[in-house]
Amino acid sequence: MKFTLNWLKEHLETQASLDAIVEALTRVGLEVEGVDNPGEKLAAFKVAKVLTAERHPQADKLQVLTVDTGDGTPLQVVCGAPNARAGLVGVLGLPGAIVPANGMELKVSAIRGVESNGMMCSTRELELGDDHDGIIELPADAPIGTTFPDYAGLNDPVIDVSITPNRQDCMGVRGIARDLAAAGLGTLKPLAQVYRVEAIAPVQGEGPGPDVRTDDTAGCPAFYGQEVHGVTNGAAPEWMRRFLTAIGQKPISVLVDITNFVSVDLGRPLHVYDKAKLSGGLVARRAKAGEQVLALNGKTYTLDETMTVIADDVAVHDIGGIMGGEHSGVSDTTVDVVIECAYFDPDHIARTGQKLGLTSDARQRFERGVDPAFLDDGLAIATKLVLDHCGGTASGITRAGQPPVAPRTVQYDPARAETLGGLAVAPERQQDILERLGFAVGSDWQVTIPTWRRDVDGPADLVEEVIRIEGIDNVPTVPLDRAPGVARPTATPEQKLERKVRRAAAARGLDEAVTWSFLSQTEADAFGGGAWSLANPISEDLKVMRPSLLPGLLSAAARNLNRGAGSVRLFELGRRYLADAERPTLGVVLAGDRRPRGWQAGKAAAFDAFDAKAEALALLAAAGAPVDNLQVMGDAGETWHPGQSGTLRLGPKAVLAAFGMLHPLTAKAFDLDGPVAAVELYLDAIPGKRSTGFMRPAYTPPALQAVKRDFAFTVPTGLTADALTRAVRGSDKAAITAARVFDLFERDGVRSMAIEITLQPSDKSFTDADLKAVADKVVAAAEKLGATLRG
């Protein structure tokens, strides 16, 4: 939410500096996102008067002006504006000034052979409006030589505050001023003083009030209305337009600007209807399925029966509490208006806004919860502003429904500030803080909650109010109690496993990434779709809970490659959100060049499926998985390349990892052109260590030297290396400790694999007979798979 310093001071009597106000806002929980002074960028622009205006000798549409800047030395300026003339008072940009609209620096230059010492500026060039038909025309009595920001009152810093969803009372400038007053930065002015009246009271009009009612007491419990007849809808007063322009709102007309001003000033959204465009009275009701409304943003919305609308006898004119319709909006010809001041249920507003994908300033305030007791006062203020600035006569007031204003009380104990909040605050100080915030404190510490604080529900909330105003920085640092002696380990087996694989991945040269747990629907569909979707996502791109860690890593890889990275090696530890449970997972993505080009190796080499397999095996080994017992199988899924991917399993069902090259269509979905290798380790599938109760013995190297033997087999086409090595290794588990394929030969229909086995004697060296017996077992095991020993 944005407001200016002078706007704040309309409600807060204070001598505090801007820096002190900004510091206090953040201290009490209203985080300041930025401060901008629009007058600073216009400091080099001055109020100047055109003394003479002559036709340019080389251009029909240009004039040569003599301009008085107040220092006694007129300047020559070339100008092409049609309204430039002698006697006009405008705004001159001097050499060195930066034009806000285009960033151009003004210099002394020759235009068609005539020297120009600056530029007379239009409203659009100074980003103060859209008018570009001519230069700015100021009143004739504007002080010549004054800097334009000082003359126009633009040196008013704009403060941008991030309001958390629970602080609905601070969605108006007055709520923020109340917090600062409670924090000791000044005094909150009475509301009547702010609006320069003796008291805030309903405007007593003539005749009956407008025909308004509510038929949907759940969505719109209260609907108040008042008419004003004979209005003139022109431009809003200069002070109102200045405030609204400073916070980025475009002034439209005085009637519209009044509603926008009250919404920001007091956090009270209003709406004004042109009575001549209505057919009959106004009613708050549920929409009919299929009804449509053309909203003020120019879009047509189709409604359903769960949505609250404001309608007349013919059509819907307002999506209740969110946005008005174009058909009944006020215009320059409006004469009679109906002012609506209603209370809409926050939950109904939120659901309607989500369904329609429609947000607005009114929705932000209503779905957080506006003050239900401020209907009469809000309507009175709006009607008074309309009468003051548009003229006319007011009607009576119609009050339909009943706002939820039942008093709420909490029994409070001042000692809770220390026991729960960690800060000892004197009871009288706590009472002062709460009363400054609008709470009523009884002698028995029965605290009545103000109607504008929907978020306060119990004693803990009151402690929070006291501590944040007193200053959370004042809460002393207290160490947690610690048992004497050596601390016991607290990490769970799952946490220890994650630490191991994280360190192993980093040690292998992979860079850890942390990506969103939410994806767009398109990204989730590329990995089979997500089982869970958010009902109220912060963005459509963050809607589906991820079924895999790879989409986030692929997006990160694409961003890195697009920014010039030659090789990307990323990993992430996180959760996959499947239909049955959350699954701890480690994902790895390898993209770009595995090896850069060089004089030794030649061209750059890309990652392949064997790189992914190597990472998977190394990380599984670090996690304590029985790597030697793993089986390589296919069927990694449609996301993966069908011929260059696989899974690592303990048996046919226990899948520990998927690895290989991603399908080209999967990579393309994430704007990756080249081959991409990836791994997913399913950490919850890794079998845990058996708890035997005994410490494992220290490692003892074998006393006897190992023996290695080579075997070459002619193998059938369908036999895999994994199946052959597994059979060979299992032929004599006592003697054979390792087996690996070290050569593959394929030509003219002949396919041969060469296997090296490692034999480890235990208590005595192998004899020739022992070695022959092992060799016979190896050959027999291979023959069962269709392999024959080559001669």
GROMACS .gro file of C-alpha atoms in nm, residues 1-3 7 11 168-176 195 240 244 247 249 255-271 321-322 340-341 360-366 370-371 374 378-379 381-382 385:
model
   55
    1MET     CA    1   0.000   0.000   0.000
    2LYS     CA    2   0.126   0.347  -0.093
    3PHE     CA    3   0.070   0.685   0.070
    7TRP     CA    4  -0.114   1.236   0.351
   11HIS     CA    5  -0.408   1.190   1.038
  168GLN     CA    6  -0.677  -0.533   0.756
  169ASP     CA    7  -0.690  -0.221   0.975
  170CYS     CA    8  -0.376  -0.090   0.804
  171MET     CA    9  -0.526  -0.101   0.455
  172GLY     CA   10  -0.603   0.267   0.510
  173VAL     CA   11  -0.378   0.561   0.593
  174ARG     CA   12  -0.563   0.616   0.919
  175GLY     CA   13  -0.483   0.265   1.045
  176ILE     CA   14  -0.115   0.319   0.975
  195TYR     CA   15  -1.232   1.603   0.759
  240MET     CA   16  -0.713   1.506  -0.387
  244LEU     CA   17  -0.404   0.997  -0.580
  247ILE     CA   18   0.035   0.672  -0.527
  249GLN     CA   19  -0.389   0.619  -0.928
  255LEU     CA   20  -1.716   1.133  -0.800
  256VAL     CA   21  -1.486   0.843  -0.881
  257ASP     CA   22  -1.187   1.006  -0.712
  258ILE     CA   23  -1.383   1.053  -0.389
  259THR     CA   24  -1.452   0.680  -0.366
  260ASN     CA   25  -1.086   0.598  -0.439
  261PHE     CA   26  -0.966   0.855  -0.187
  262VAL     CA   27  -1.190   0.727   0.095
  263SER     CA   28  -1.086   0.369   0.017
  264VAL     CA   29  -0.717   0.448   0.061
  265ASP     CA   30  -0.760   0.708   0.335
  266LEU     CA   31  -0.988   0.505   0.562
  267GLY     CA   32  -0.977   0.153   0.419
  268ARG     CA   33  -1.348   0.183   0.334
  269PRO     CA   34  -1.439   0.091  -0.026
  270LEU     CA   35  -1.746   0.265  -0.170
  271HIS     CA   36  -1.928   0.271  -0.501
  321GLY     CA   37  -1.730  -0.586  -0.312
  322ILE     CA   38  -1.492  -0.647  -0.602
  340GLU     CA   39  -2.333   0.256  -0.185
  341CYS     CA   40  -2.165   0.172   0.146
  360SER     CA   41  -0.902  -0.504  -0.722
  361ASP     CA   42  -0.832  -0.260  -0.441
  362ALA     CA   43  -1.183  -0.321  -0.309
  363ARG     CA   44  -1.136  -0.698  -0.307
  364GLN     CA   45  -0.807  -0.669  -0.118
  365ARG     CA   46  -0.979  -0.475   0.156
  366PHE     CA   47  -1.307  -0.665   0.176
  370VAL     CA   48  -1.320  -0.393   0.662
  371ASP     CA   49  -1.461  -0.234   0.977
  374PHE     CA   50  -1.791   0.210   0.993
  378GLY     CA   51  -1.812   0.597   0.585
  379LEU     CA   52  -2.136   0.693   0.411
  381ILE     CA   53  -1.790   1.115   0.489
  382ALA     CA   54  -1.851   1.018   0.127
  385LEU     CA   55  -1.733   1.510   0.013
   0.00000   0.00000   0.00000
